[in-house]
CSV table of C-alpha atoms and ligand atoms in Angstrom, one decimal:
chain,number,residue,atom,x,y,z
A,1,MET,CA,25.0,-153.3,-10.9
A,2,GLU,CA,24.9,-152.4,-14.8
A,3,ALA,CA,21.8,-151.7,-16.6
A,4,VAL,CA,23.4,-151.3,-20.0
A,5,LYS,CA,27.2,-152.0,-20.9
A,6,THR,CA,28.7,-152.4,-24.3
A,7,ASN,CA,31.7,-154.3,-25.4
A,8,HIS,CA,33.9,-152.9,-28.5
A,9,LEU,CA,30.5,-152.2,-30.3
A,10,THR,CA,31.3,-150.9,-33.9
A,11,ILE,CA,28.5,-150.2,-36.5
A,12,LYS,CA,28.4,-149.0,-40.0
A,13,TYR,CA,25.2,-148.1,-41.6
A,14,TYR,CA,24.4,-149.1,-45.3
A,15,ALA,CA,25.0,-146.2,-47.7
A,16,SER,CA,27.6,-144.5,-45.5
A,17,GLN,CA,31.5,-144.9,-46.2
A,18,ASP,CA,32.2,-144.1,-42.6
A,19,TYR,CA,31.6,-146.5,-39.4
A,20,ALA,CA,29.1,-144.3,-37.1
A,21,LEU,CA,30.1,-145.9,-34.0
A,22,ARG,CA,34.0,-147.4,-33.6
A,23,ASP,CA,35.1,-149.9,-30.7
A,24,VAL,CA,32.8,-148.3,-28.1
A,25,SER,CA,33.4,-149.8,-24.5
A,26,LEU,CA,31.1,-148.3,-21.6
A,27,SER,CA,29.1,-148.9,-19.0
A,28,VAL,CA,26.1,-147.4,-17.3
A,29,ASP,CA,24.8,-148.4,-13.6
A,30,GLU,CA,21.4,-148.9,-12.7
A,31,GLY,CA,19.6,-146.3,-10.7
A,32,THR,CA,22.0,-143.3,-12.2
A,33,LEU,CA,21.6,-140.3,-14.7
A,34,ASN,CA,23.9,-140.3,-17.4
A,35,LEU,CA,24.5,-137.7,-20.3
A,36,ILE,CA,25.8,-138.4,-23.9
A,37,THR,CA,27.0,-135.3,-25.5
A,38,GLY,CA,29.3,-134.8,-28.8
A,39,PRO,CA,29.7,-132.5,-31.7
A,40,SER,CA,26.7,-132.7,-34.6
A,41,SER,CA,26.8,-136.0,-36.0
A,42,SER,CA,29.4,-137.3,-33.9
A,43,GLY,CA,27.2,-140.9,-33.4
A,44,LYS,CA,24.9,-140.1,-30.3
A,45,THR,CA,21.8,-141.1,-31.5
A,46,THR,CA,23.4,-144.1,-33.2
A,47,LEU,CA,25.0,-144.8,-29.7
A,48,LEU,CA,21.5,-144.5,-28.2
A,49,TYR,CA,19.6,-146.5,-30.7
A,50,ALA,CA,22.5,-149.0,-30.0
A,51,LEU,CA,22.2,-149.2,-26.2
A,52,SER,CA,18.5,-149.3,-26.8
A,53,GLY,CA,18.3,-152.1,-29.2
A,54,VAL,CA,16.4,-150.2,-32.0
A,55,ILE,CA,19.7,-151.2,-33.8
A,56,PRO,CA,20.1,-153.9,-34.8
A,57,HIS,CA,15.9,-154.6,-34.3
A,58,CYS,CA,14.2,-151.6,-36.1
A,59,VAL,CA,16.9,-150.2,-38.0
A,60,ASP,CA,18.8,-152.6,-40.1
A,61,VAL,CA,22.9,-152.1,-40.0
A,62,GLU,CA,25.5,-153.0,-42.9
A,63,SER,CA,28.0,-153.8,-39.9
A,64,TYR,CA,27.2,-154.6,-36.1
A,65,GLU,CA,30.6,-155.9,-33.9
A,66,GLY,CA,30.8,-156.2,-30.3
A,67,SER,CA,28.0,-156.4,-27.9
A,68,VAL,CA,25.3,-154.3,-26.2
A,69,GLU,CA,23.7,-156.0,-22.9
A,70,ILE,CA,20.7,-154.8,-20.9
A,71,LYS,CA,21.0,-156.1,-17.6
A,72,GLY,CA,23.1,-158.8,-18.7
A,73,LYS,CA,21.1,-159.8,-21.9
A,74,LYS,CA,22.9,-159.5,-24.9
A,75,VAL,CA,20.5,-157.3,-27.1
A,76,SER,CA,21.0,-158.5,-30.2
A,77,GLU,CA,19.8,-161.9,-29.4
A,78,THR,CA,16.9,-160.9,-27.3
A,79,PRO,CA,13.6,-160.3,-29.0
A,80,PHE,CA,12.6,-156.5,-29.5
A,81,PRO,CA,9.5,-156.9,-27.4
A,82,GLU,CA,11.0,-158.8,-24.6
A,83,LEU,CA,13.6,-155.6,-24.3
A,84,VAL,CA,10.6,-153.0,-24.8
A,85,SER,CA,9.3,-154.3,-21.4
A,86,GLU,CA,12.4,-153.0,-19.5
A,87,ILE,CA,12.7,-149.8,-21.8
A,88,GLY,CA,11.5,-146.1,-22.7
A,89,ILE,CA,12.2,-144.8,-25.7
A,90,LEU,CA,12.0,-140.7,-26.6
A,91,LEU,CA,13.2,-139.9,-30.2
A,92,GLN,CA,14.8,-137.1,-31.1
A,93,ASN,CA,11.5,-135.7,-32.6
A,94,PRO,CA,8.9,-136.2,-29.8
A,95,THR,CA,5.9,-134.6,-31.6
A,96,SER,CA,5.4,-137.7,-33.4
A,97,GLN,CA,5.2,-139.5,-30.4
A,98,ILE,CA,1.8,-137.6,-29.1
A,99,PHE,CA,-1.1,-139.4,-30.7
A,100,GLY,CA,-4.0,-138.5,-28.3
A,101,MET,CA,-6.8,-135.7,-28.1
A,102,THR,CA,-5.9,-134.9,-24.3
A,103,VAL,CA,-3.2,-135.4,-21.9
A,104,GLU,CA,-4.6,-138.3,-20.3
A,105,GLU,CA,-5.6,-139.8,-23.5
A,106,ASP,CA,-1.7,-140.0,-24.3
A,107,ILE,CA,-0.3,-141.0,-21.0
A,108,VAL,CA,-2.8,-144.4,-21.1
A,109,PHE,CA,-2.1,-144.9,-24.7
A,110,GLY,CA,0.2,-147.7,-24.1
A,111,LEU,CA,-1.8,-149.0,-21.2
A,112,GLU,CA,-4.7,-149.7,-23.1
A,113,ASN,CA,-3.4,-152.8,-24.4
A,114,LEU,CA,-2.4,-154.4,-21.3
A,115,CYS,CA,-5.9,-155.3,-20.3
A,116,LEU,CA,-5.7,-153.7,-17.0
A,117,ASP,CA,-8.5,-153.0,-14.6
A,118,ARG,CA,-10.1,-149.4,-14.8
A,119,ARG,CA,-9.0,-148.8,-11.2
A,120,GLU,CA,-5.3,-150.1,-11.8
A,121,MET,CA,-5.1,-147.8,-14.8
A,122,ASP,CA,-6.6,-144.8,-12.9
A,123,ARG,CA,-4.1,-145.4,-10.4
A,124,ILE,CA,-1.3,-145.2,-12.8
A,125,LEU,CA,-2.6,-142.2,-14.6
A,126,GLU,CA,-2.9,-140.5,-11.3
A,127,GLU,CA,0.8,-141.4,-10.4
A,128,THR,CA,2.1,-140.2,-13.6
A,129,LEU,CA,0.2,-137.1,-14.0
A,130,GLU,CA,2.0,-136.4,-10.6
A,131,LEU,CA,5.3,-137.4,-11.5
A,132,VAL,CA,5.4,-135.2,-14.7
A,133,GLY,CA,3.6,-132.4,-13.0
A,134,LEU,CA,0.7,-132.2,-15.7
A,135,ARG,CA,-2.4,-132.7,-13.1
A,136,GLU,CA,-4.0,-129.5,-14.1
A,137,HIS,CA,-3.4,-130.2,-17.8
A,138,ARG,CA,-5.1,-133.7,-17.9
A,139,PHE,CA,-7.7,-132.8,-20.0
A,140,ASP,CA,-6.1,-130.5,-22.2
A,141,ASP,CA,-4.9,-131.0,-25.9
A,142,PRO,CA,-1.4,-131.6,-25.8
A,143,ASN,CA,-0.8,-129.5,-28.9
A,144,SER,CA,-2.0,-126.4,-27.0
A,145,LEU,CA,0.7,-126.6,-24.5
A,146,SER,CA,4.0,-125.7,-23.9
A,147,GLY,CA,7.3,-127.1,-25.6
A,148,GLY,CA,8.3,-128.2,-22.1
A,149,GLU,CA,4.6,-129.5,-21.2
A,150,ARG,CA,4.4,-131.6,-24.5
A,151,GLN,CA,7.7,-133.1,-23.9
A,152,ARG,CA,6.5,-134.0,-20.5
A,153,THR,CA,3.2,-135.6,-21.9
A,154,VAL,CA,5.5,-137.9,-23.8
A,155,ILE,CA,7.6,-138.8,-21.3
A,156,GLY,CA,4.6,-139.3,-19.2
A,157,SER,CA,3.2,-141.9,-21.6
A,158,ILE,CA,6.7,-143.7,-21.6
A,159,LEU,CA,6.8,-143.6,-17.5
A,160,ALA,CA,3.0,-145.4,-17.8
A,161,MET,CA,4.5,-148.2,-19.2
A,162,ASN,CA,7.0,-148.5,-16.0
A,163,PRO,CA,10.2,-148.8,-17.9
A,164,LYS,CA,13.5,-149.7,-15.9
A,165,ILE,CA,15.9,-147.8,-18.0
A,166,LEU,CA,14.6,-144.6,-20.2
A,167,PHE,CA,16.6,-143.4,-22.9
A,168,LEU,CA,16.1,-139.9,-24.6
A,169,ASP,CA,17.4,-138.6,-27.5
A,170,GLU,CA,17.7,-134.4,-26.9
A,171,PRO,CA,14.5,-134.0,-24.6
A,172,THR,CA,15.3,-130.4,-23.6
A,173,SER,CA,16.8,-129.1,-27.1
A,174,ASN,CA,14.0,-127.2,-28.5
A,175,LEU,CA,12.8,-125.8,-24.9
A,176,ASP,CA,13.3,-122.5,-23.2
A,177,PRO,CA,15.2,-122.7,-20.0
A,178,ALA,CA,12.0,-122.8,-18.1
A,179,GLY,CA,10.7,-126.1,-19.9
A,180,ALA,CA,14.1,-127.7,-20.1
A,181,ARG,CA,14.2,-127.2,-16.2
A,182,GLU,CA,11.1,-128.7,-15.8
A,183,VAL,CA,11.8,-132.0,-18.0
A,184,LEU,CA,15.3,-132.0,-16.2
A,185,LYS,CA,13.4,-132.2,-12.8
A,186,THR,CA,11.5,-135.1,-13.9
A,187,LEU,CA,14.5,-136.9,-14.9
A,188,TYR,CA,16.2,-136.2,-11.5
A,189,ARG,CA,12.7,-137.4,-9.6
A,190,LEU,CA,13.1,-140.6,-12.0
A,191,LYS,CA,16.7,-141.5,-10.9
A,192,GLY,CA,15.4,-140.7,-7.2
A,193,MET,CA,12.7,-143.7,-7.7
A,194,GLY,CA,15.9,-146.3,-9.0
A,195,LYS,CA,15.3,-145.8,-12.7
A,196,THR,CA,18.0,-145.6,-14.7
A,197,VAL,CA,18.2,-142.7,-17.5
A,198,ILE,CA,20.5,-142.3,-20.5
A,199,LEU,CA,19.7,-138.9,-22.1
A,200,VAL,CA,21.5,-137.3,-25.2
A,201,GLU,CA,22.0,-133.8,-25.4
A,202,ARG,CA,24.6,-131.1,-27.0
A,203,LYS,CA,23.7,-127.9,-24.9
A,204,ILE,CA,24.9,-129.4,-21.7
A,205,GLU,CA,26.1,-126.6,-19.3
A,206,HIS,CA,22.8,-126.4,-17.2
A,207,ILE,CA,22.5,-130.6,-17.1
A,208,ALA,CA,26.1,-131.6,-16.7
A,209,PRO,CA,26.0,-130.8,-12.7
A,210,PHE,CA,23.3,-132.8,-12.0
A,211,VAL,CA,24.5,-136.3,-13.7
A,212,ASP,CA,26.2,-139.0,-12.8
A,213,LYS,CA,28.1,-139.9,-15.8
A,214,ILE,CA,29.0,-137.8,-19.1
A,215,ILE,CA,29.9,-140.1,-22.1
A,216,ALA,CA,31.6,-138.3,-24.9
A,217,VAL,CA,31.5,-139.0,-28.4
A,218,ASP,CA,33.6,-137.6,-31.2
A,219,GLN,CA,33.7,-139.2,-34.6
A,220,GLY,CA,32.0,-142.6,-33.3
A,221,ARG,CA,34.3,-143.0,-30.7
A,222,ILE,CA,34.2,-142.6,-26.8
A,223,VAL,CA,36.4,-140.0,-26.1
A,224,PHE,CA,35.3,-139.7,-22.3
A,225,GLN,CA,33.3,-141.3,-19.8
A,226,GLY,CA,33.5,-140.1,-16.1
A,227,THR,CA,31.8,-137.6,-13.6
A,228,PRO,CA,30.8,-134.0,-14.5
A,229,ARG,CA,33.6,-132.6,-12.6
A,230,GLU,CA,36.3,-134.7,-14.4
A,231,PHE,CA,34.9,-134.0,-17.8
A,232,TYR,CA,35.1,-130.3,-17.0
A,233,SER,CA,38.8,-130.2,-15.4
A,234,ASP,CA,40.3,-130.4,-18.9
A,235,PRO,CA,39.7,-127.0,-21.0
A,236,GLN,CA,40.9,-128.3,-23.9
A,237,ARG,CA,38.6,-131.4,-23.9
A,238,ILE,CA,35.4,-128.6,-23.3
A,239,ALA,CA,37.0,-126.7,-26.4
A,240,SER,CA,37.6,-129.8,-28.7
A,241,LEU,CA,34.4,-131.2,-28.1
A,242,GLY,CA,32.7,-127.5,-28.6
A,243,VAL,CA,30.4,-127.9,-25.6
A,244,ASN,CA,29.6,-125.4,-23.4
A,245,ALA,CA,30.5,-125.2,-20.0
A,246,PRO,CA,28.5,-124.0,-16.5
A,247,GLN,CA,30.1,-120.1,-16.0
A,248,VAL,CA,31.8,-121.3,-13.0
A,249,VAL,CA,33.6,-123.7,-14.6
A,250,LEU,CA,35.3,-121.1,-17.1
A,251,LEU,CA,35.7,-118.6,-14.3
A,252,ALA,CA,37.6,-121.4,-12.6
A,253,HIS,CA,40.0,-122.2,-15.6
A,254,ARG,CA,40.4,-118.4,-15.8
A,255,LEU,CA,41.4,-117.8,-12.6
A,256,LYS,CA,43.7,-120.9,-12.8
A,257,GLY,CA,45.1,-119.1,-15.8
A,258,MET,CA,45.8,-116.0,-13.5
A,259,GLY,CA,47.5,-118.0,-11.1
A,260,VAL,CA,44.4,-118.4,-8.6
A,261,HIS,CA,44.2,-122.1,-8.0
A,262,LEU,CA,41.1,-123.5,-6.5
A,263,GLU,CA,41.0,-127.0,-4.7
A,264,GLY,CA,38.5,-128.7,-7.5
A,265,ILE,CA,36.4,-127.6,-10.1
A,266,PRO,CA,33.0,-126.1,-9.1
A,267,LEU,CA,29.9,-127.0,-10.9
A,268,THR,CA,27.4,-124.6,-9.0
A,269,LEU,CA,27.7,-120.9,-7.9
A,270,GLU,CA,27.3,-122.2,-4.1
A,271,GLU,CA,30.5,-124.6,-4.7
A,272,PHE,CA,32.6,-121.9,-6.3
A,273,ARG,CA,32.1,-119.6,-3.2
A,274,GLU,CA,33.1,-122.4,-1.3
A,275,LEU,CA,36.3,-123.1,-2.8
A,276,TYR,CA,36.9,-119.5,-3.2
A,277,LEU,CA,36.7,-119.0,0.2
A,278,ARG,CA,38.4,-121.8,0.9
A,279,ARG,CA,41.7,-120.7,-1.1
A,280,ARG,CA,41.8,-117.7,0.5
A,281,GLY,CA,41.7,-118.7,4.1
A,282,GLY,CA,38.2,-117.4,4.7
A,283,ARG,CA,35.3,-119.4,6.2
A,284,GLY,CA,34.5,-122.2,3.7
A,285,VAL,CA,33.4,-125.8,4.5
A,286,GLU,CA,35.3,-126.3,7.0
A,287,GLY,CA,35.7,-123.4,8.7
A,288,ARG,CA,32.0,-123.1,8.7
A,289,ARG,CA,31.7,-126.5,10.5
A,290,GLY,CA,34.1,-125.5,13.2
B,301,ATP,N1,20.2,-144.2,-41.4
B,301,ATP,C1,21.3,-143.8,-41.6
B,301,ATP,N2,21.9,-144.1,-42.8
B,301,ATP,C2,23.2,-143.6,-43.2
B,301,ATP,N3,23.9,-143.0,-42.3
B,301,ATP,C3,23.6,-142.5,-41.0
B,301,ATP,C4,22.2,-142.8,-40.6
B,301,ATP,N4,21.9,-142.4,-39.6
B,301,ATP,C5,23.1,-141.6,-39.1
B,301,ATP,N5,23.9,-141.6,-40.4
B,301,ATP,C6,25.1,-141.2,-40.1
B,301,ATP,O1,26.1,-141.7,-38.7
B,301,ATP,C7,26.8,-140.6,-38.4
B,301,ATP,C8,26.2,-140.4,-37.0
B,301,ATP,O2,24.8,-140.0,-37.0
B,301,ATP,P1,24.2,-139.6,-35.4
B,301,ATP,O3,22.6,-139.4,-35.8
B,301,ATP,O4,24.3,-141.0,-34.9
B,301,ATP,O5,24.6,-138.2,-34.9
B,301,ATP,P2,24.5,-137.4,-33.8
B,301,ATP,O6,25.2,-137.2,-33.2
B,301,ATP,O7,23.0,-137.9,-32.8
B,301,ATP,O8,23.8,-136.0,-35.0
B,301,ATP,P3,23.1,-135.0,-34.4
B,301,ATP,O9,23.8,-134.1,-33.4
B,301,ATP,O10,22.6,-134.4,-35.5
B,301,ATP,O11,21.6,-135.3,-33.8
B,301,ATP,C9,26.5,-139.1,-39.3
B,301,ATP,O12,27.4,-139.0,-39.9
B,301,ATP,C10,25.0,-139.4,-40.2
B,301,ATP,O13,25.2,-138.8,-41.1
B,302,MG,MG1,21.1,-137.0,-32.8
């Protein structure tokens, strides 16, 4: 089933001459990991805001045409508190979402208004600490942690509220590769738990191989939606969007230019090896099975 869907969505901000989104129709399936990408100022954040209902409920816009549905409910006609019970949002500047003196305080922050008994709250806290891998930092000040750990603290505070759909705006952009990997691992785990994850990133080469769907935006229009393998099959698309591709994708395209055709686009080194061996008549996937 579709978790989120838009139909000919067009948005224009006040104080802006141009439309931020134009005629956007897309769908995101439940329990999948989705990546929105595109050049700077292409409309990624606007799209995330629109998908989550932040637009039009929290940000007023001059024009909002078409529709967004979350689990079949029209976002513009559903009160925001009702939407918030289904979704979690991580903004582009996450430090503004840290409130507590300790990781634990941050994670239980939202729960405290829900009148849960202490035992239930402890259970959620334990589960969330485990999920975001911060058990040993439970009593630490979030501001003393690494960027990746801080980011996972914010993600934990969102997850504690048990959202079905998570929207994250550039959750790894300020992190070192190790921190980014940890955040990505957490998101992958969430998908395994049946949650729907929609994240915006510009630097996608390490993330793309692990997502179910890539949605590319350019100048407010959707220019691609499909699997990472389809996305990377076209070198011109990679160049025109200015996104980075995994090294193995670039290598496969270079080989093709030299007349060496692989049977598909590899996304990982292991896949490249298999396809390359198969191409040379070596012991590829099938060969090894036999
Ligand atoms: N509140 C606003 N009022 C007017 N124009 C805005 C507003 N927010 C964004 N814009 C404009 O809308 C367009 C899309 O912006 P948006 O922030 O969605 O892009 P983005 O792809 O997320 O950019 P970035 O890569 O910098 O994060 C840009 O031209 C931007 O200047
Ligand atoms: Mg943005």
